[in-house]
Short mmCIF file of C-alpha atoms in Angstrom, two decimals:
data_model
loop_
_atom_site.label_atom_id
_atom_site.label_comp_id
_atom_site.label_asym_id
_atom_site.label_seq_id
_atom_site.Cartn_x
_atom_site.Cartn_y
_atom_site.Cartn_z
CA MET A 28 -20.21 23.42 -5.01
CA ASN A 29 -22.26 21.74 -2.28
CA ILE A 30 -21.24 21.59 1.34
CA ILE A 31 -22.15 19.10 4.02
CA THR A 32 -22.28 20.73 7.46
CA ILE A 33 -22.19 18.17 10.23
CA PRO A 34 -22.62 19.11 13.90
CA LEU A 35 -20.48 16.73 15.95
CA THR A 36 -20.56 18.01 19.50
CA ARG A 37 -21.92 20.86 21.57
CA HIS A 38 -19.76 22.73 24.08
CA SER A 39 -21.26 25.73 25.95
CA GLY A 40 -23.81 26.17 23.22
CA ASP A 41 -21.23 26.23 20.44
CA ILE A 42 -21.50 23.72 17.61
CA VAL A 43 -18.40 22.16 16.11
CA TYR A 44 -19.03 21.94 12.36
CA PHE A 45 -17.52 19.44 9.98
CA ASN A 46 -17.49 20.68 6.37
CA ILE A 47 -17.00 18.21 3.58
CA LEU A 48 -16.59 19.94 0.24
CA ALA A 49 -17.33 18.94 -3.31
CA LEU A 50 -19.06 15.61 -2.93
CA TYR A 51 -22.54 16.26 -1.68
CA VAL A 52 -23.52 15.72 -5.29
CA PRO A 53 -26.39 13.30 -5.80
CA TYR A 54 -25.60 10.08 -7.56
CA MET A 55 -28.16 11.05 -10.20
CA VAL A 56 -27.37 14.26 -12.06
CA ARG A 57 -30.29 15.63 -14.13
CA GLY A 58 -31.69 12.13 -14.39
CA GLU A 59 -28.47 10.66 -15.76
CA LYS A 60 -26.50 7.94 -14.06
CA LEU A 61 -22.87 8.79 -13.44
CA SER A 62 -20.24 6.48 -14.88
CA ASP A 63 -18.36 4.09 -12.61
CA ALA A 64 -15.18 6.12 -13.10
CA VAL A 65 -16.89 9.36 -12.01
CA ILE A 66 -18.45 7.64 -8.99
CA TYR A 67 -15.10 6.15 -8.00
CA ASN A 68 -13.43 9.55 -8.26
CA LYS A 69 -16.16 11.27 -6.22
CA MET A 70 -16.02 8.59 -3.54
CA TYR A 71 -12.25 8.97 -3.40
CA LEU A 72 -12.61 12.73 -2.87
CA LEU A 73 -15.27 12.20 -0.22
CA LYS A 74 -12.96 9.79 1.56
CA LYS A 75 -10.07 12.28 1.42
CA ASP A 76 -12.30 15.00 2.91
CA PHE A 77 -13.21 12.72 5.81
CA PHE A 78 -9.55 11.81 6.26
CA GLY A 79 -8.66 15.49 6.49
CA TYR A 80 -11.28 16.07 9.18
CA ILE A 81 -10.17 13.01 11.18
CA GLU A 82 -6.55 14.19 11.16
CA LYS A 83 -7.49 17.65 12.45
CA ASN A 84 -10.12 16.57 14.97
CA THR A 85 -8.93 13.24 16.37
CA ALA A 86 -10.03 13.89 19.95
CA LYS A 87 -13.51 15.02 18.88
CA VAL A 88 -13.98 11.92 16.71
CA ASP A 89 -12.80 9.62 19.51
CA ALA A 90 -15.18 11.26 21.96
CA ASN A 91 -18.17 11.00 19.60
CA LEU A 92 -17.69 7.79 17.61
CA PRO A 93 -21.42 6.95 17.16
CA VAL A 94 -22.19 10.47 15.95
CA PHE A 95 -19.16 10.57 13.66
CA PHE A 96 -19.86 7.22 12.00
CA GLY A 97 -23.51 8.19 11.69
CA TYR A 98 -22.62 11.23 9.64
CA VAL A 99 -20.17 9.24 7.54
CA VAL A 100 -23.06 6.97 6.56
CA SER A 101 -25.35 9.95 6.00
CA ALA A 102 -22.88 11.62 3.65
CA LEU A 103 -22.27 8.36 1.81
CA GLU A 104 -25.92 7.47 1.36
CA ASN A 105 -27.00 10.99 0.37
CA SER A 106 -24.21 11.30 -2.19
CA PHE A 107 -24.47 7.75 -3.56
CA PRO A 108 -27.96 6.33 -2.90
CA ASP A 109 -27.44 3.41 -5.31
CA ILE A 110 -24.00 2.42 -4.07
CA ALA A 111 -23.28 -1.33 -4.02
CA ASP A 112 -23.07 -2.95 -0.60
CA GLU A 113 -19.49 -3.99 -1.27
CA SER A 114 -18.37 -0.43 -2.08
CA TYR A 115 -20.35 0.90 0.88
CA ASP A 116 -18.65 -1.50 3.30
CA ASP A 117 -15.20 -0.87 1.82
CA PHE A 118 -15.72 2.87 2.39
CA ILE A 119 -16.59 2.26 6.06
CA ASP A 120 -13.49 0.06 6.38
CA SER A 121 -11.20 2.76 5.04
CA ILE A 122 -12.68 5.35 7.42
CA THR A 123 -12.26 2.90 10.30
CA PHE A 124 -8.58 2.37 9.54
CA LYS A 125 -8.02 6.14 9.37
CA VAL A 126 -9.72 6.69 12.74
CA LEU A 127 -7.47 4.05 14.31
CA ASP A 128 -4.40 5.22 12.43
CA VAL A 129 -4.42 8.77 13.82
CA SER A 130 -5.95 8.16 17.24
CA THR A 131 -3.79 8.55 20.35
CA SER A 132 -6.00 5.95 22.08
CA VAL A 133 -5.15 3.05 19.78
CA ASN A 134 -3.01 1.36 22.46
CA ASP A 135 -6.13 1.12 24.63
CA PHE A 136 -7.71 -2.15 23.50
CA GLU A 137 -11.10 -1.17 24.93
CA TYR A 138 -11.05 1.85 22.61
CA VAL A 139 -10.22 -0.38 19.64
CA LYS A 140 -13.19 -2.61 20.47
CA LYS A 141 -15.41 0.48 20.67
CA VAL A 142 -14.33 1.57 17.17
CA ILE A 143 -15.01 -1.93 15.86
CA LEU A 144 -18.49 -1.98 17.41
CA ASN A 145 -19.43 1.41 15.94
CA ALA A 146 -18.17 0.49 12.48
CA LEU A 147 -19.75 -2.96 12.42
CA ARG A 148 -23.25 -1.78 13.25
CA LEU A 149 -23.27 0.33 10.08
CA LYS A 150 -22.08 -2.26 7.57
CA LYS A 151 -24.39 -4.13 5.21
CA ARG A 152 -22.88 -7.41 4.08
CA LYS A 153 -23.18 -10.64 6.03
CA ASP A 154 -19.39 -10.94 6.28
CA ALA A 155 -19.13 -7.33 7.50
CA ASP A 156 -16.72 -8.31 10.26
CA MET A 157 -14.09 -9.52 7.76
CA GLY A 158 -13.20 -6.06 6.44
CA ILE A 159 -13.18 -4.53 9.92
CA ASN A 160 -11.03 -7.35 11.29
CA ILE A 161 -8.54 -6.85 8.47
CA VAL A 162 -8.22 -3.07 8.92
CA VAL A 163 -7.97 -3.42 12.70
CA GLY A 164 -5.36 -6.15 12.31
CA LEU A 165 -3.38 -3.99 9.87
CA LYS A 166 -3.38 -1.06 12.29
CA LEU A 167 -2.23 -3.27 15.17
CA LEU A 168 0.44 -4.68 12.87
CA LYS A 169 1.57 -1.16 12.00
CA ILE A 170 2.04 -0.17 15.66
CA GLY A 171 3.84 -3.41 16.51
CA ASP A 172 1.10 -5.16 18.50
CA PHE A 173 1.74 -8.47 16.74
CA ALA A 174 -0.08 -10.72 19.20
CA HIS A 175 -3.39 -8.85 18.83
CA ALA A 176 -2.83 -8.31 15.10
CA LEU A 177 -2.53 -12.06 14.69
CA GLU A 178 -5.92 -12.56 16.34
CA TYR A 179 -7.58 -10.34 13.74
CA LEU A 180 -5.65 -11.41 10.62
CA ARG A 181 -5.00 -15.13 10.99
CA ASN A 182 -8.30 -16.24 9.41
CA TYR A 183 -7.67 -14.22 6.23
CA TRP A 184 -4.11 -15.23 5.37
CA ASN A 185 -5.13 -17.01 2.16
CA LEU A 186 -7.16 -14.12 0.67
CA ASP A 187 -4.09 -12.17 -0.44
CA ILE A 188 -0.35 -12.76 -0.44
CA MET A 189 0.17 -9.50 1.47
CA LEU A 190 -2.10 -10.73 4.27
CA GLY A 191 -0.41 -14.14 4.31
CA ALA A 192 3.02 -12.50 4.61
CA ALA A 193 1.65 -10.26 7.40
CA VAL A 194 0.43 -13.27 9.40
CA ALA A 195 3.74 -15.07 8.91
CA HIS A 196 5.56 -11.89 9.99
CA CYS A 197 3.55 -11.80 13.22
CA TYR A 198 4.60 -15.35 14.04
CA TYR A 199 8.20 -14.67 13.08
CA THR A 200 8.48 -11.47 15.14
CA LEU A 201 6.89 -13.12 18.17
CA SER A 202 9.34 -16.01 17.79
CA ARG A 203 12.28 -13.57 17.95
CA ARG A 204 10.99 -12.45 21.35
CA GLU A 205 10.68 -16.03 22.56
CA PHE A 206 14.43 -16.50 23.10
CA THR A 207 17.45 -14.29 23.67
CA GLU A 208 20.19 -14.01 21.05
CA GLN A 209 22.37 -16.34 23.11
CA GLU A 210 19.59 -18.90 23.42
CA ARG A 211 18.90 -18.78 19.68
CA ALA A 212 22.56 -19.28 18.90
CA LYS A 213 22.58 -22.52 20.92
CA LYS A 214 19.41 -23.90 19.37
CA THR A 215 19.80 -26.52 16.65
CA ARG A 216 16.28 -26.08 15.29
CA PRO A 217 13.79 -23.23 15.06
CA GLY A 218 11.35 -22.64 17.91
CA GLU A 219 7.70 -23.66 17.60
CA ILE A 220 6.48 -20.15 16.79
CA GLU A 221 9.11 -19.65 14.06
CA LEU A 222 8.05 -22.96 12.58
CA LEU A 223 4.52 -21.55 12.33
CA ALA A 224 5.91 -18.62 10.34
CA ARG A 225 7.76 -20.96 8.00
CA GLU A 226 4.72 -23.20 7.62
CA LYS A 227 2.53 -20.20 6.75
CA MET A 228 4.90 -19.05 3.99
CA LEU A 229 5.11 -22.59 2.63
CA GLU A 230 1.29 -22.79 2.63
CA LEU A 231 1.22 -19.54 0.66
CA SER A 232 3.49 -21.06 -1.98
CA ARG A 233 1.06 -23.98 -2.30
CA LYS A 234 -2.20 -22.00 -2.24
CA LYS A 235 -0.83 -19.17 -4.42
CA PRO A 236 -3.41 -16.52 -3.46
CA PRO A 237 -3.68 -13.32 -5.52
CA LEU A 238 -1.65 -10.19 -4.84
CA HIS A 239 -3.24 -6.85 -3.89
CA LYS A 240 -6.80 -8.09 -4.40
CA VAL A 241 -8.21 -7.28 -0.95
CA PRO A 242 -9.58 -3.69 -0.98
CA GLN A 243 -8.73 -3.14 2.70
CA LEU A 244 -5.04 -3.24 1.68
CA GLU A 245 -5.45 -0.02 -0.33
CA LEU A 246 -4.09 2.25 2.37
CA GLU A 247 -2.64 5.74 2.09
CA ASP A 248 0.71 4.52 3.37
CA THR A 249 1.61 0.91 2.58
CA ALA A 250 5.32 1.24 3.39
CA PHE A 251 5.00 -0.90 6.53
CA LEU A 252 3.20 -3.66 4.61
CA ASP A 253 5.71 -3.58 1.75
CA LYS A 254 8.61 -3.84 4.21
CA ILE A 255 6.98 -6.87 5.85
CA PHE A 256 6.34 -8.50 2.47
CA TRP A 257 9.96 -8.19 1.34
CA GLN A 258 11.31 -9.38 4.68
CA MET A 259 9.19 -12.55 4.53
CA ILE A 260 10.00 -13.22 0.86
CA PHE A 261 13.75 -13.14 1.42
CA LEU A 262 13.48 -15.13 4.65
CA SER A 263 11.44 -17.72 2.74
CA LEU A 264 14.16 -17.98 0.09
CA GLU A 265 16.58 -18.79 2.90
CA TRP A 266 14.22 -21.32 4.45
CA PHE A 267 13.09 -22.89 1.14
CA PRO A 268 15.82 -22.21 -1.45
CA SER A 269 14.30 -24.59 -3.99
CA GLU A 270 10.86 -22.89 -4.01
CA ALA A 271 10.77 -20.68 -7.10
CA TRP A 272 7.32 -19.25 -6.28
CA PHE A 273 8.81 -16.77 -3.83
CA VAL A 274 10.90 -15.24 -6.62
CA THR A 275 7.90 -15.27 -8.97
CA VAL A 276 5.58 -13.47 -6.57
CA GLY A 277 8.38 -11.08 -5.60
CA LEU A 278 8.79 -10.15 -9.26
CA GLU A 279 5.04 -9.60 -9.55
CA LYS A 280 5.13 -7.28 -6.54
CA ALA A 281 8.20 -5.44 -7.89
CA LYS A 282 6.37 -4.80 -11.18
CA ILE A 283 3.25 -3.49 -9.43
CA SER A 284 5.27 -1.10 -7.27
CA ASN A 285 7.83 -0.34 -10.00
CA ASN A 286 10.60 -1.37 -7.62
CA ILE A 287 13.56 -1.72 -10.01
CA GLU A 288 16.04 -2.54 -7.25
CA MET A 289 14.02 -5.48 -5.95
CA LYS A 290 13.30 -6.69 -9.47
CA LYS A 291 17.01 -6.76 -10.28
CA ARG A 292 17.83 -8.54 -7.01
CA LEU A 293 15.16 -11.20 -7.55
CA LEU A 294 16.16 -11.78 -11.17
CA GLU A 295 19.72 -12.37 -10.07
CA ILE A 296 18.52 -14.91 -7.51
CA GLY A 297 16.19 -16.51 -10.05
CA SER A 298 18.82 -16.80 -12.78
CA GLU A 299 21.33 -18.30 -10.32
CA GLN A 300 19.11 -20.66 -8.31
CA PHE A 301 16.67 -21.52 -11.10
CA TYR A 302 18.92 -21.16 -14.16
CA ASN A 303 17.01 -23.89 -16.00
CA ASP A 304 13.64 -22.16 -15.59
CA ILE A 305 12.67 -20.35 -18.80
CA ASN A 306 10.33 -18.01 -16.92
CA PHE A 307 13.15 -16.30 -15.01
CA LEU A 308 15.39 -16.14 -18.05
CA ARG A 309 12.54 -14.54 -20.03
CA GLU A 310 12.06 -11.97 -17.25
CA MET A 311 15.79 -11.31 -17.23
CA TYR A 312 15.74 -10.76 -21.00
CA TYR A 313 13.00 -8.12 -20.79
CA PHE A 314 14.68 -6.51 -17.81
CA LYS A 315 17.88 -6.15 -19.85
CA LEU A 316 15.88 -4.63 -22.70
CA ASP A 317 14.19 -2.16 -20.36
CA SER A 318 17.63 -1.25 -18.99
CA LYS A 319 18.87 -0.72 -22.58
CA ASP A 320 21.46 -3.44 -22.06
CA ALA A 321 21.46 -5.07 -25.53
CA GLY A 322 24.59 -7.08 -24.76
CA GLY A 323 23.02 -8.51 -21.60
CA ALA A 324 19.82 -9.37 -23.48
CA ALA A 325 21.88 -11.12 -26.20
CA GLY A 326 23.62 -13.16 -23.51
CA VAL A 327 20.27 -14.32 -22.13
CA VAL A 328 19.09 -15.25 -25.65
CA ASN A 329 22.23 -17.33 -26.26
CA GLN A 330 21.71 -19.10 -22.92
CA LEU A 331 18.09 -19.82 -23.80
CA ILE A 332 19.00 -21.22 -27.21
CA LYS A 333 21.53 -23.58 -25.62
CA GLN A 334 19.17 -24.73 -22.87
CA TYR A 335 16.05 -24.96 -25.06
CA PRO A 336 17.28 -25.97 -28.54
CA ASP A 337 13.84 -27.24 -29.60
CA ASN A 338 11.93 -24.19 -28.38
CA LEU A 339 11.12 -21.40 -30.85
CA GLU A 340 10.75 -18.73 -28.16
CA PRO A 341 14.52 -18.05 -27.79
CA VAL A 342 14.72 -17.53 -31.56
CA PHE A 343 11.75 -15.16 -31.41
CA LEU A 344 13.44 -13.19 -28.61
CA GLY A 345 16.58 -13.01 -30.73
CA LEU A 346 14.60 -11.65 -33.69
CA LYS A 347 12.94 -9.08 -31.42
CA LEU A 348 16.35 -7.97 -30.16
CA SER A 349 17.53 -7.67 -33.77
CA LEU A 350 14.64 -5.32 -34.54
CA LEU A 351 15.69 -3.08 -31.67
CA THR A 352 19.38 -3.02 -32.60
CA THR A 353 18.69 -2.99 -36.42
CA LYS A 354 21.98 -4.84 -37.05
CA LYS A 355 21.70 -6.78 -40.32
CA ILE A 356 24.24 -9.47 -39.47
CA THR A 357 22.47 -10.25 -36.20
CA TYR A 358 19.02 -10.21 -37.79
CA HIS A 359 19.92 -12.52 -40.68
CA SER A 360 21.67 -14.90 -38.27
CA PHE A 361 18.49 -15.28 -36.19
CA ARG A 362 16.34 -15.36 -39.33
CA LYS A 363 18.33 -18.31 -40.64
CA LEU A 364 17.93 -20.04 -37.29
CA ALA A 365 14.18 -19.36 -37.40
CA LEU A 366 13.89 -21.02 -40.82
CA THR A 367 15.96 -24.00 -39.68
CA LYS A 368 13.82 -24.54 -36.59
CA GLY A 369 10.53 -24.26 -38.49
CA MET A 370 9.16 -20.91 -37.39
CA PRO A 371 5.90 -20.22 -39.32
CA ALA A 372 6.66 -18.52 -42.65
CA HIS A 373 4.17 -15.67 -42.19
CA THR A 374 5.74 -14.65 -38.84
CA ILE A 375 9.19 -14.51 -40.47
CA GLU A 376 7.69 -12.36 -43.23
CA LEU A 377 6.29 -10.01 -40.57
CA PHE A 378 9.75 -9.70 -39.01
CA ASP A 379 11.24 -9.00 -42.45
CA PHE A 380 8.73 -6.20 -42.98
CA ALA A 381 9.45 -4.67 -39.55
CA PHE A 382 13.23 -4.95 -39.93
CA ASP A 383 13.26 -3.21 -43.31
CA LEU A 384 10.87 -0.53 -42.10
CA LEU A 385 13.04 0.16 -39.02
CA ASN A 386 16.05 0.41 -41.34
CA LYS A 387 14.09 2.93 -43.47
CA ASP A 388 14.09 0.67 -46.51
CA THR A 389 10.54 1.61 -47.48
CA LYS A 390 10.43 -0.17 -50.85
CA GLU A 391 11.51 -3.52 -49.38
CA ALA A 392 9.21 -3.14 -46.40
CA LEU A 393 6.13 -2.45 -48.52
CA GLY A 394 7.15 -5.32 -50.80
CA HIS A 395 6.99 -7.65 -47.81
CA LEU A 396 3.50 -6.41 -47.05
CA SER A 397 2.41 -7.20 -50.62
CA ASP A 398 3.92 -10.69 -50.31
CA ILE A 399 2.07 -11.26 -47.04
CA GLU A 400 -1.18 -10.12 -48.63
CA LYS A 401 -0.63 -12.42 -51.61
CA ASN A 402 0.68 -15.52 -49.81
CA PHE A 403 -1.40 -15.26 -46.64
CA PRO A 404 -4.74 -13.65 -47.67
CA TRP A 405 -6.30 -14.34 -44.27
CA LEU A 406 -3.86 -11.74 -42.86
CA GLU A 407 -5.35 -8.94 -44.92
CA TYR A 408 -6.96 -7.37 -41.85
CA TYR A 409 -3.54 -7.09 -40.21
CA VAL A 410 -1.84 -5.78 -43.37
CA ILE A 411 -4.27 -2.82 -43.44
CA THR A 412 -3.10 -1.79 -39.97
CA LEU A 413 0.56 -2.30 -40.82
CA ARG A 414 0.26 -0.10 -43.93
CA TYR A 415 -1.19 2.66 -41.78
CA LEU A 416 1.68 2.35 -39.28
CA ALA A 417 4.21 2.37 -42.12
CA LYS A 418 2.93 5.78 -43.25
CA ASP A 419 3.39 7.17 -39.74
CA PHE A 420 7.01 6.02 -39.74
CA PHE A 421 7.76 8.80 -42.22
CA SER A 422 5.63 11.49 -40.65
CA ASP A 423 7.14 14.92 -40.01
CA ASP A 424 5.82 14.64 -36.47
CA GLU A 425 8.54 13.00 -34.33
CA THR A 426 6.06 12.02 -31.63
CA ARG A 427 3.89 10.30 -34.22
CA GLN A 428 6.94 8.40 -35.51
CA LYS A 429 7.80 7.16 -32.00
CA MET A 430 4.23 6.07 -31.35
CA ALA A 431 4.13 4.22 -34.67
CA LYS A 432 7.38 2.42 -33.90
CA LYS A 433 6.16 1.31 -30.48
CA ALA A 434 2.79 0.22 -31.86
CA LEU A 435 4.50 -1.80 -34.60
CA LEU A 436 6.90 -3.60 -32.24
CA ASP A 437 4.20 -4.28 -29.62
CA SER A 438 1.74 -5.52 -32.24
CA ILE A 439 4.12 -7.92 -33.96
CA GLU A 440 5.39 -9.21 -30.62
CA LYS A 441 1.91 -9.95 -29.29
CA TYR A 442 0.86 -11.58 -32.54
CA CYS A 443 3.94 -13.82 -32.76
CA VAL A 444 3.83 -14.77 -29.08
CA GLU A 445 0.24 -15.94 -29.54
CA VAL A 446 1.16 -17.90 -32.69
CA LEU A 447 4.04 -19.62 -30.89
CA ARG A 448 1.79 -20.35 -27.91
CA THR A 449 -1.07 -21.87 -29.90
CA LYS A 450 1.10 -23.37 -32.67
CA GLU A 451 -1.55 -22.08 -35.08
CA PRO A 452 -1.62 -18.97 -37.31
CA LEU A 453 -4.10 -16.33 -36.14
CA ARG A 454 -6.77 -15.81 -38.77
#
């Protein structure tokens, strides 16, 4: 294992050493280029080592910022000589945020400017100030300095939904300080600063920027940002109750963070306020399935069939539910409906195969595969895979059985969804 020994300061002849373990490994190992995954992992470990030093030696780092940042660059360039400028700058940004995050001097704005200056002089890209401005703004946001945070973040609101919500939150929080509770109670309209917050959230719904795409948002602790995001989403639903985008982006965020509580809350709002929107009903259906609530999923399917009588998707969702419950009466009811509404014959045959296989009727299931092969020869490539999965259904290995079942259901679902989307059989 290699060690980087970095002298930071001298006091009475003693040298304070900074040891970073594990990552003083050249980018080239025995002439071979490391894979992107290995490089990413090594950079992550290098970053964590620096973080550990910063946490234990905050005062020393603050007192020697030029020296500290110089050795950060030295370690980075020696370990990864071919690193892309973007990755290089992102690394500097993350170190900058950590320095600010643990420093006791962060309330001194002159100190903050000094950190910015030292970080900026080391960066490579032309827009080097953007990343630094974002991490500085995020730190100021975290400590509640909303006025200064706004100065650093306002130009980047449309790069990422999280940044847009952060900017709107700054306006909103500052607006709450503009008037007393009694004054707000007497007002018949929002103040000018609150209107800026509302306008920013409305602009987000129109621009629809991506979510979690800005690398500077990848912090160790994002709890403060998540809290701000949810506050602004639910405020926006109060301000703009007819704007479904806020529910949509909230669901996207809930999925990313695996926040079941928020997902359930948003689906309830979506199904009540936007009951005629198939997107929310579809999300509700899958949420019920994930929660093992077959009755709830069936209710959503029935609602979809009533609201979209000419759409094949509700019938498909009903067939999928039938595969999971393996109830013959339910399956044949949806199968009849699928025939009536003109679902492609080969997709119905695929469902027949899966239903019989899940009910352990091997002879019938394999018979359906033979019929598919005979009647739809262009599906032969798919039949080969399905025969292989069918064998695993009867394996003595329980884990193999479960994997085969999941692969079968996922495969047929993705195939049929694509067929229904394109209105053409996949060849």
